[in-house]
Short mmCIF file of C-alpha atoms in Angstrom, two decimals:
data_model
loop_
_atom_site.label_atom_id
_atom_site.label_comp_id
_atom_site.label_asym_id
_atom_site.label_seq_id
_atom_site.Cartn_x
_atom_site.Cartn_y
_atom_site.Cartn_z
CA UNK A 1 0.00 0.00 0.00
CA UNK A 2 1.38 3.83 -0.81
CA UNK A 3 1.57 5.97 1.46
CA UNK A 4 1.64 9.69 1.26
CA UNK A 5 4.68 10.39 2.83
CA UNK A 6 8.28 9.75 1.43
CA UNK A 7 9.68 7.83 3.95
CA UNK A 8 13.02 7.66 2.20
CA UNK A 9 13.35 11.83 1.69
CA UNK A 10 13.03 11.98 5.55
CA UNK A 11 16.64 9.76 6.06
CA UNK A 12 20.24 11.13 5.88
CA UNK A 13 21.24 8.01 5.04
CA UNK A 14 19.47 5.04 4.18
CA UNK A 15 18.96 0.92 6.10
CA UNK A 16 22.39 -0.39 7.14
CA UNK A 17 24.51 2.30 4.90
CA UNK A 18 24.00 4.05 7.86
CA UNK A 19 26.18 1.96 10.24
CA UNK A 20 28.88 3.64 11.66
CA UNK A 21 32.17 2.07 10.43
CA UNK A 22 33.57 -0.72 11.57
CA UNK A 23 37.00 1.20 12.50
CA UNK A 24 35.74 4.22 14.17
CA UNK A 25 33.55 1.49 15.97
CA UNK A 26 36.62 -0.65 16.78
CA UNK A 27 38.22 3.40 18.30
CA UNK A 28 34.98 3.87 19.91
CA UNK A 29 35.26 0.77 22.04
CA UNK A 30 38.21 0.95 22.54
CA UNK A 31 39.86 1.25 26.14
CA UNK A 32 36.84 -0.08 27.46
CA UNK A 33 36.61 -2.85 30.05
CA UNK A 34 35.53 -6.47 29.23
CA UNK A 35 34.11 -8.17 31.59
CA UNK A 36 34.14 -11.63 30.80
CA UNK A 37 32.27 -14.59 32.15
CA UNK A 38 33.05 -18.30 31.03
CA UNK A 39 29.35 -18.51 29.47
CA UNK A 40 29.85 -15.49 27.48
CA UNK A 41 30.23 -17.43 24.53
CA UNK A 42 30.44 -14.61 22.08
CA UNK A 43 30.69 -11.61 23.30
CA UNK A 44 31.11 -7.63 21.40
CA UNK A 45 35.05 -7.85 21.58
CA UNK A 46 34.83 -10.83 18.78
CA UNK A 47 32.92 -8.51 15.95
CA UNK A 48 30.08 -11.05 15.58
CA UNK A 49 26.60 -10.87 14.53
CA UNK A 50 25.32 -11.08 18.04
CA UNK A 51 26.16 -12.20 21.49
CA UNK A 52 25.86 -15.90 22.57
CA UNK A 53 25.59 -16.86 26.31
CA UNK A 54 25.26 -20.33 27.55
CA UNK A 55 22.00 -21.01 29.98
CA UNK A 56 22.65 -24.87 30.40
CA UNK A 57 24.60 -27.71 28.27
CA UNK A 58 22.39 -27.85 25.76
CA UNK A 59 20.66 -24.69 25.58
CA UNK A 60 22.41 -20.81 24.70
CA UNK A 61 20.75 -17.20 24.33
CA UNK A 62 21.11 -15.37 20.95
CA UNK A 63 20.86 -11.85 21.21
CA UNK A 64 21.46 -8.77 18.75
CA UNK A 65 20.12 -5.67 18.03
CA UNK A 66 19.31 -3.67 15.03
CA UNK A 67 17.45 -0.26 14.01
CA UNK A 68 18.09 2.30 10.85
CA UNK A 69 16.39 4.85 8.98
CA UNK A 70 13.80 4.22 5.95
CA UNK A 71 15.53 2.61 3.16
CA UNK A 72 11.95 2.35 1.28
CA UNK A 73 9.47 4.77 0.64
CA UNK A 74 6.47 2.14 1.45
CA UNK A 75 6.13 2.22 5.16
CA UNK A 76 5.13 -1.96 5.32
CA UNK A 77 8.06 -2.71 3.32
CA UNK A 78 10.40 -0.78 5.83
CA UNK A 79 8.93 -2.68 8.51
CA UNK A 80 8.93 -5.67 7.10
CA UNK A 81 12.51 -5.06 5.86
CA UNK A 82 14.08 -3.47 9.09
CA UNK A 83 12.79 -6.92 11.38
CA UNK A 84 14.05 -9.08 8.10
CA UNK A 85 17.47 -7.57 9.03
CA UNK A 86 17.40 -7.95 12.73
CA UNK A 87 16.22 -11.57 12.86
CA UNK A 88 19.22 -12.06 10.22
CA UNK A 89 21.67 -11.48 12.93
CA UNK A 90 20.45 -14.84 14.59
CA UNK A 91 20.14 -16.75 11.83
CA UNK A 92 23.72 -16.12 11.10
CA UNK A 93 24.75 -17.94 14.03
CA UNK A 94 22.87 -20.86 13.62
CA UNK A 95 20.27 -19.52 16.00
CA UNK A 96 16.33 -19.63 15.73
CA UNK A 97 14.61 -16.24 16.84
CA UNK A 98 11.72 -16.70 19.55
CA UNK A 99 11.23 -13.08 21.07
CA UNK A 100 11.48 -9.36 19.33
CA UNK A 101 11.40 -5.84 20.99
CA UNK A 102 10.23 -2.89 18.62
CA UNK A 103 12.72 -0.33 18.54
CA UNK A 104 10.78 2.49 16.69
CA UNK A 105 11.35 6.65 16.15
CA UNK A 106 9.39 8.55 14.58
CA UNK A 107 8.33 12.25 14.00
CA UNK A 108 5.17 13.70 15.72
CA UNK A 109 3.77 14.53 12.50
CA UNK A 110 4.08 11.35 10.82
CA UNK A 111 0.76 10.00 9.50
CA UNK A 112 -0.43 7.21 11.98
CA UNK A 113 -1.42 5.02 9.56
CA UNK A 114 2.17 4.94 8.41
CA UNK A 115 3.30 4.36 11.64
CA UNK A 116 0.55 1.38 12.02
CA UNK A 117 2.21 -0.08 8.48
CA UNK A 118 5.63 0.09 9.48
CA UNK A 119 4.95 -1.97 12.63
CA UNK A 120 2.34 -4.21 10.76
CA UNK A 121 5.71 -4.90 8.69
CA UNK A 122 7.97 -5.57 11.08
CA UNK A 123 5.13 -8.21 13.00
CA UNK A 124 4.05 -10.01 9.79
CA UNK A 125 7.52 -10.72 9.70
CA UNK A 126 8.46 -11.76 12.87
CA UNK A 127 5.50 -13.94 13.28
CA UNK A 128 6.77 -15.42 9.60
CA UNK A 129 10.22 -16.46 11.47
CA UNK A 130 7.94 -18.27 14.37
CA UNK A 131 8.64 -15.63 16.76
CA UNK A 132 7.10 -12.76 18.87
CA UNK A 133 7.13 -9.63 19.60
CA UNK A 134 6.42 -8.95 23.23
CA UNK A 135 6.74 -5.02 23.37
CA UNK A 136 9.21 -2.19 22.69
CA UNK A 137 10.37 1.19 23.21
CA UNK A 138 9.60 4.70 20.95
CA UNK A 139 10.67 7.87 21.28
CA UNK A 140 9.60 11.01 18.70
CA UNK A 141 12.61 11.79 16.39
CA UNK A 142 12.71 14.28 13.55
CA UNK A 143 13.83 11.15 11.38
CA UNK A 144 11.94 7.95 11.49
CA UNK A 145 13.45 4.68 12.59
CA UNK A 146 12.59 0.71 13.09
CA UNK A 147 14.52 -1.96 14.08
CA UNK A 148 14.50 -4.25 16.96
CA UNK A 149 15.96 -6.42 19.99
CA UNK A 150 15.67 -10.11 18.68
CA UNK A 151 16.49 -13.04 21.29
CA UNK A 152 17.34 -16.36 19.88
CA UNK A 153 18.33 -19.96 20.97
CA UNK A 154 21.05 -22.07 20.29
CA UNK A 155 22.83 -25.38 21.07
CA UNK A 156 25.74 -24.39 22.11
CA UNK A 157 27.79 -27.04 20.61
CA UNK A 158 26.12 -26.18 16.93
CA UNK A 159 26.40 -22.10 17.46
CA UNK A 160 28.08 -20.93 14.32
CA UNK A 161 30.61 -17.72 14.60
CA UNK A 162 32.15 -15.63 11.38
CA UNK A 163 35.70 -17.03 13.15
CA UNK A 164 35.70 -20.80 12.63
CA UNK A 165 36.65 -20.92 8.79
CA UNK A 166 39.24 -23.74 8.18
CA UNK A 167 41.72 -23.80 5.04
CA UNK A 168 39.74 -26.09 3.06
CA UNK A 169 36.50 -24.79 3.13
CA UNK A 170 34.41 -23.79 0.32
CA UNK A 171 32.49 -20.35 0.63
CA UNK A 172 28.79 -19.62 -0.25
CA UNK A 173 26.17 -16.74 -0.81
CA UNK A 174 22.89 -16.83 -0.64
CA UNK A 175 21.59 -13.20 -1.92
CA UNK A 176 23.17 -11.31 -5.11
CA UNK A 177 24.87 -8.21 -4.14
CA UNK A 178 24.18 -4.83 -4.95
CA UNK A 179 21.40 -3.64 -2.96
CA UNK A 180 22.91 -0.01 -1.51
CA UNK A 181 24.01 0.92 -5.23
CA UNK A 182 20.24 0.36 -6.29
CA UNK A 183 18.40 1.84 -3.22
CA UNK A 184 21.02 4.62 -3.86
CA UNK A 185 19.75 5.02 -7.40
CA UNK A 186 16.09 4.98 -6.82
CA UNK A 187 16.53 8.20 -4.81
CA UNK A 188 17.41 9.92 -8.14
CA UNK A 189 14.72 7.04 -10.19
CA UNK A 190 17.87 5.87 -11.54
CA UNK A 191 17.01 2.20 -11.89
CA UNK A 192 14.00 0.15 -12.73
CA UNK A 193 10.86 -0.48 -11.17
CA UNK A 194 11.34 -4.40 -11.35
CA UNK A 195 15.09 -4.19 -10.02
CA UNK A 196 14.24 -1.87 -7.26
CA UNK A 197 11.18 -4.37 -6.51
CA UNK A 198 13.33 -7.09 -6.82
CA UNK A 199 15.26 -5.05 -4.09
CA UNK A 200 12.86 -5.22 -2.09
CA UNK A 201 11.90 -8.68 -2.59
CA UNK A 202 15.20 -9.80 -1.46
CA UNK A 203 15.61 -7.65 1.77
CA UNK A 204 11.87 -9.01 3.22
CA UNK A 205 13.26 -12.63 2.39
CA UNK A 206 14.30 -14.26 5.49
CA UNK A 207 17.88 -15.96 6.43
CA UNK A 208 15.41 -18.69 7.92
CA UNK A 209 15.57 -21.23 4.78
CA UNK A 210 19.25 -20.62 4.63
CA UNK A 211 19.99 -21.19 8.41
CA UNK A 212 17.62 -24.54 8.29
CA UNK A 213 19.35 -25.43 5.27
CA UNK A 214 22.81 -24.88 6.97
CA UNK A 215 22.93 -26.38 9.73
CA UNK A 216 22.52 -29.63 8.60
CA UNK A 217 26.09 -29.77 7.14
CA UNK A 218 29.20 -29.31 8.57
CA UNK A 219 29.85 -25.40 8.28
CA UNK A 220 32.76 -23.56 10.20
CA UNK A 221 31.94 -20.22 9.89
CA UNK A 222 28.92 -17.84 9.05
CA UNK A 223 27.93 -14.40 9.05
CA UNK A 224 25.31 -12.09 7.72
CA UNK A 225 26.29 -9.62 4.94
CA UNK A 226 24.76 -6.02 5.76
CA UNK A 227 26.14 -2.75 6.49
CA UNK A 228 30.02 -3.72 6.05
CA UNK A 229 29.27 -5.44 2.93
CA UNK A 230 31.10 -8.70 1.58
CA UNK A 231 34.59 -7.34 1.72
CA UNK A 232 34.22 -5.89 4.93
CA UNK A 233 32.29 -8.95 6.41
CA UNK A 234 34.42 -11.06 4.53
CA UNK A 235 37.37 -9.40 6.29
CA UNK A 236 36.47 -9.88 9.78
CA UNK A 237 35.68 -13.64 9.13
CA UNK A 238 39.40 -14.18 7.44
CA UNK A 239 41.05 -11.98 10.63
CA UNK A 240 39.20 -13.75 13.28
CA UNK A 241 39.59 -17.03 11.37
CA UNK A 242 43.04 -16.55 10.87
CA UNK A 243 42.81 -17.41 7.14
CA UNK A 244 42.98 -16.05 3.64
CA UNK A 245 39.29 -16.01 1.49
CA UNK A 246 40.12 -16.37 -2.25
CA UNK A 247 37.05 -15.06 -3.70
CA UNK A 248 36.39 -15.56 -7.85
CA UNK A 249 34.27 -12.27 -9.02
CA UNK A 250 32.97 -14.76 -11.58
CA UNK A 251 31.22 -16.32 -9.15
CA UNK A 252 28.97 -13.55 -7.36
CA UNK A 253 25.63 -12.76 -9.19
CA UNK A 254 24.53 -8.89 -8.66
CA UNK A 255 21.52 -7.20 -9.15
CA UNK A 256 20.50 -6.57 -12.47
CA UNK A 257 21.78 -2.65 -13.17
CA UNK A 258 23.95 -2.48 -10.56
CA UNK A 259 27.49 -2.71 -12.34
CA UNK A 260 26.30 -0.41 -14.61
CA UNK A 261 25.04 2.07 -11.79
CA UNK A 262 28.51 1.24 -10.11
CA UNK A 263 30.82 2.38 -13.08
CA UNK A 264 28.65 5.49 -13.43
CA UNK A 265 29.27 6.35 -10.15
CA UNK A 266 26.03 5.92 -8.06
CA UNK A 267 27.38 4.89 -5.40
CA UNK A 268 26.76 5.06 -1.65
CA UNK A 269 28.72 6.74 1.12
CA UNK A 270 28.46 3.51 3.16
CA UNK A 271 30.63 1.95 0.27
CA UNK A 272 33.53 4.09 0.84
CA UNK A 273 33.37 3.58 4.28
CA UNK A 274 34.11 -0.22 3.99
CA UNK A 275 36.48 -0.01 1.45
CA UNK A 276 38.22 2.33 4.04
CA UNK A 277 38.33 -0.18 6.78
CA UNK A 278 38.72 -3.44 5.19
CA UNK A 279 40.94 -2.39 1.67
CA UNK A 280 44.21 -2.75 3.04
CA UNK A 281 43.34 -6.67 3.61
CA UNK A 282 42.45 -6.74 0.71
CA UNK A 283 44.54 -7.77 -2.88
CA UNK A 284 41.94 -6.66 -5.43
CA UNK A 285 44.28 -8.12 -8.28
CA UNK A 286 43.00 -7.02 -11.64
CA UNK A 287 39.26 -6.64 -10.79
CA UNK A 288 37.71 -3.54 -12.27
CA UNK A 289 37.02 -0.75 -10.25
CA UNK A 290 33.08 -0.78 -10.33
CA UNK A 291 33.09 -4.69 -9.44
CA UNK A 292 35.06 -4.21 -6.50
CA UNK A 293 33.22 -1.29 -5.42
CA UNK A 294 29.71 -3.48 -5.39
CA UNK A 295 31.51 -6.20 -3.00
CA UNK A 296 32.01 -3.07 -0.74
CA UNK A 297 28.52 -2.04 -1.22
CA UNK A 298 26.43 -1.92 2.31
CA UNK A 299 23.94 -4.54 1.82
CA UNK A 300 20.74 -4.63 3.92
CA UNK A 301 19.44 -7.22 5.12
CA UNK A 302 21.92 -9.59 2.81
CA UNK A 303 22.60 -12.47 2.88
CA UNK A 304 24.55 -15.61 4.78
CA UNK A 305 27.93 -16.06 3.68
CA UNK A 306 28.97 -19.48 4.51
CA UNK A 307 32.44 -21.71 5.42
CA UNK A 308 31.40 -25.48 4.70
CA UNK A 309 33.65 -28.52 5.03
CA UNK A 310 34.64 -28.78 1.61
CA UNK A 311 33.00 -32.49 1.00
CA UNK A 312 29.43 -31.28 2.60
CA UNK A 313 29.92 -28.40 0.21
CA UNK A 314 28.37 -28.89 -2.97
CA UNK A 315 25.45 -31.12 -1.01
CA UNK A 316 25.04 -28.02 0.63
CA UNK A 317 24.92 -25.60 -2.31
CA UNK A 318 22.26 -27.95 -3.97
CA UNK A 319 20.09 -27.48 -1.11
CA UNK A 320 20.56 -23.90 -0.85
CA UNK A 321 19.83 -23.51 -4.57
CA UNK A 322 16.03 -24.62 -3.68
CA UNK A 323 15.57 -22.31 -0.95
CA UNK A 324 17.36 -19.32 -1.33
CA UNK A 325 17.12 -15.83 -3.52
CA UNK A 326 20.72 -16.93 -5.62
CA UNK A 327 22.76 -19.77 -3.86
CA UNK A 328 26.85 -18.91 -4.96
CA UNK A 329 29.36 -20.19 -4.73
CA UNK A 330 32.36 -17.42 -4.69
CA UNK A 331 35.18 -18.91 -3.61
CA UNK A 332 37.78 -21.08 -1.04
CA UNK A 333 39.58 -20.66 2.41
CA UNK A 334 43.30 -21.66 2.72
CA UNK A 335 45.77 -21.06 5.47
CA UNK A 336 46.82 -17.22 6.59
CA UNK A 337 50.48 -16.74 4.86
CA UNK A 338 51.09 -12.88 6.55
CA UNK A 339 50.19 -10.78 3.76
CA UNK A 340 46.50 -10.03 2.96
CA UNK A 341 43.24 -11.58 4.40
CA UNK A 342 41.16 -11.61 0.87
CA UNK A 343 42.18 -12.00 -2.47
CA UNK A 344 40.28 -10.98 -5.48
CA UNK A 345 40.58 -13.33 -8.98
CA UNK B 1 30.22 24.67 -14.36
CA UNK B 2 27.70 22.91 -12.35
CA UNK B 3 27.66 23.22 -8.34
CA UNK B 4 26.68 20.78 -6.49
CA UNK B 5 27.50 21.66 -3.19
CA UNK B 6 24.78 21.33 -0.15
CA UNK B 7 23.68 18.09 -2.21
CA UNK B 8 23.89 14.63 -1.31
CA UNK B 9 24.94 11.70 -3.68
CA UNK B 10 23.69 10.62 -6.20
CA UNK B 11 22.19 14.60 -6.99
CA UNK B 12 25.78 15.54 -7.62
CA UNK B 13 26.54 12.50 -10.52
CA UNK B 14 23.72 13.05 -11.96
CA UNK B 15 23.77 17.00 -12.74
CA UNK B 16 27.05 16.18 -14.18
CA UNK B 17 25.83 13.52 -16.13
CA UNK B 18 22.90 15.62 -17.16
CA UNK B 19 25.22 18.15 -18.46
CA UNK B 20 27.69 15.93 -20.18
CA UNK B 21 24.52 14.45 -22.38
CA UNK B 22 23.44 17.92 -22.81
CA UNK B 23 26.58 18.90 -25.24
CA UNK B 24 29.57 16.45 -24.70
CA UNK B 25 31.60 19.31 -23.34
CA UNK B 26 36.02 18.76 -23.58
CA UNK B 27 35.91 20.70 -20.27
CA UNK B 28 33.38 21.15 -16.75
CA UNK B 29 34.07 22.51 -13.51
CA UNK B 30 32.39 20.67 -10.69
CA UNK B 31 32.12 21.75 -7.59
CA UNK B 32 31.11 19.68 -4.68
CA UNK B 33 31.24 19.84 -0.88
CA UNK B 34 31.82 15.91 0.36
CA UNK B 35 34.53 13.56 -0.52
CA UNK B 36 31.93 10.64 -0.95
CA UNK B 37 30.66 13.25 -4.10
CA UNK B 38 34.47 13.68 -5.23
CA UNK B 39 34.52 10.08 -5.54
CA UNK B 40 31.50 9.27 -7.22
CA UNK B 41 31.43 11.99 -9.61
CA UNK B 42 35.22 10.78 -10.79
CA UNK B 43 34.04 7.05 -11.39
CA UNK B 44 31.13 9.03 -13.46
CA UNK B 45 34.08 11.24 -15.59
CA UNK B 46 36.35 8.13 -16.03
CA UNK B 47 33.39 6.19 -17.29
CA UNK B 48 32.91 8.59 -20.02
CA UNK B 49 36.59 9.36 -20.89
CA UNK B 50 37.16 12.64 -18.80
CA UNK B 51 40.47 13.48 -16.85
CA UNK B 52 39.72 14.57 -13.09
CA UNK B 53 41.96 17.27 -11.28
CA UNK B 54 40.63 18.13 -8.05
CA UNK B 55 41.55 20.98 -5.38
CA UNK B 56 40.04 21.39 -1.79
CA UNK B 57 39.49 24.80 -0.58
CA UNK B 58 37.77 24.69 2.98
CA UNK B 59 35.91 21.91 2.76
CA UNK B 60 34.96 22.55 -1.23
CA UNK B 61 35.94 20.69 -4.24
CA UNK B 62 36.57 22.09 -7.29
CA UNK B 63 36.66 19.35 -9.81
CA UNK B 64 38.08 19.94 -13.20
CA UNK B 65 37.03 17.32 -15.59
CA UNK B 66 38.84 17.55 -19.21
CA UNK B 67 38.98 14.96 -22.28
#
């Protein structure tokens, strides 16, 4: 359903290009004090999706958090698309999500039925994922934004970090790449109506099939592409894994105008930040400019890239191609050598 | 000369690209007021066969694009 307002014109910047960078985060934390406590099984020093603590020996809590400002104009497919991202988090390590918190600003003058469509969003799609939303906090905000607290379970023995990767393994994708260069057109109608719906398509489709689909093999590592986009993601997997990712560009599958939009320079700010804080781990060999530029692109919402034991791998990728937006498979882990973490062919 | 400054990306590509279709110039001064525009309006030049010089004055960049 349209709404009258442009939810999009009220945003400096739009879904998880808004993040703030994973190095002035890293200077931001640092200096704090960790506490740590042996059932703190992930915790925010490790970079992961989302904290993991152990309850019992056979039972661990999930927990992340995520909000932004509009990334589409429709206020259902915000909501739907802000709780798609937050239950991602979960998903990524091997969780299932069972309770949600709204985390909602908006100004006092936006319409309430946009406010009602936004949150009818965001609980169509919990209640999609099998889980609930049992309250939340808003506050009034000259710019709008949704997101939420989303509490998961896990066993602990089967929880599934971005640092486990093992020389050897084989990496997957499970959504095309490309969705901040497109959002970033449509603010000027620089792309189509069936890419930008296709946009949206994949940013309301759940990690759920993918995680179910997962852990049934034997992966190593996992994590949920979004704000830092593949490279950066990618980076903090091969760091905390202590490996190299050999990724083949031939491999990824983008959205449909988006390597056109990239070389013409549509491009959002979000990008540069990543490429800031992950290029120097990075040997982009001879890839061209505008295809490196979309595997920095922030991604909202994206999807799972995946470490699998290289003999469950192509099992895994057959499964993944029934259940998934565009299962891919981009490329192999081997051993750290001391130069850089990714390498581009 | 087209000035983009006070506007966020992707205004600033596409007011270049909107003069560039308009008549092919060899020369256009740009001027912008965020690196993130710098950037994106160079991919934009390179893609259609323009040089890029670029000087910062407090904050503002003039952008000299040239075939």
């Amino acid at each position: 359903m349209e709404s009258e307002v442009k939810l999009t014109k009220l945003a400096s910047c739009a879904g998880c290009g808004a993040k703030v960078g994973a190095g002035v985060l890293a200077q931001l934390l640092e200096g704090i004090r960790v506490h740590s406590d042996p059932n703190l099984l992930v915790g925010f020093d490790k970079s992961d999706d989302a904290s993991v603590y152990r309850i019992s020996d056979d039972l661990a809590l999930v927990q992340t958090v995520d909000f932004f400002p509009p990334i589409a104009d429709d206020p259902y497919t915000f909501g739907a698309i802000a709780a798609t991202n937050a239950l991602s988090d979960v998903y990524a390590m091997g969780g299932e999500p069972k309770l949600a918190l709204n985390i909602m600003a908006v100004p006092a003058d936006m319409p309430k039925e946009a406010v009602h469509d936004m949150l009818r969003g965001g609980y169509d799609k919990v209640y999609e994922a099998g889980a609930l939303i049992t309250g939340g906090h808003s506050i009034l905000d000259r710019e709008p934004k949704y997101g939420m607290a989303v509490t998961g379970f896990v066993h602990p023995d089967k929880m599934l970090t971005n640092s486990g990767a093992k020389a050897g393994d084989v990496l997957l994708l499970t959504k095309p790449l490309g969705i901040g260069v497109v959002t970033t057109a449509a603010k000027a109608d620089l792309v189509s109506k069936e890419t930008l719906d296709y946009a949206f398509q994949l940013m309301t489709t759940l990690n759920k099939s993918a995680r179910d689909a997962m852990v049934k093999y034997r992966v190593h590592a996992c994590t949920d592409v979004t704000g830092f986009g593949l490279l950066g993601h990618g980076t903090e997997m091969a760091q905390g894994s202590n490996v190299e990712l050999h990724l083949h560009v031939d491999g990824f599958r983008f959205l449909d105008e988006a390597a056109e939009l990239a070389r013409m320079g549509i491009l959002p700010e979000g990008m540069y930040r990543n490429r800031n804080f992950a290029e120097a781990h990075v040997d982009e060999g001879d890839v061209p400019l505008h295809l490196q530029d979309l595997l920095y692109d922030p991604q909202t919402a994206g999807g799972l890239l995946i470490a699998v034991h290289p003999e469950d791998a192509q099992a895994l990728f057959e499964e993944l191609q029934t259940c998934v937006p565009a299962a891919q498979r981009i490329g192999e882990v081997t051993p750290y050598t001391g130069g850089k973490h990714i390498y581009l062919h | 000369m087209v000035d983009a400054r006070g506007l966020s990306c992707p205004m600033p590509v596409v007011m270049v690209q909107n003069e560039v279709k308009k008549g092919n110039p060899n020369s256009l001064t740009v001027l912008v007021d965020a690196m993130v525009c710098v950037e994106n309006v160079k991919r934009y030049a390179a893609s259609q066969g323009y040089s890029v010089t670029v000087t910062e004055e407090d904050g503002e960049y003039k952008m000299e694009l040239s075939k």
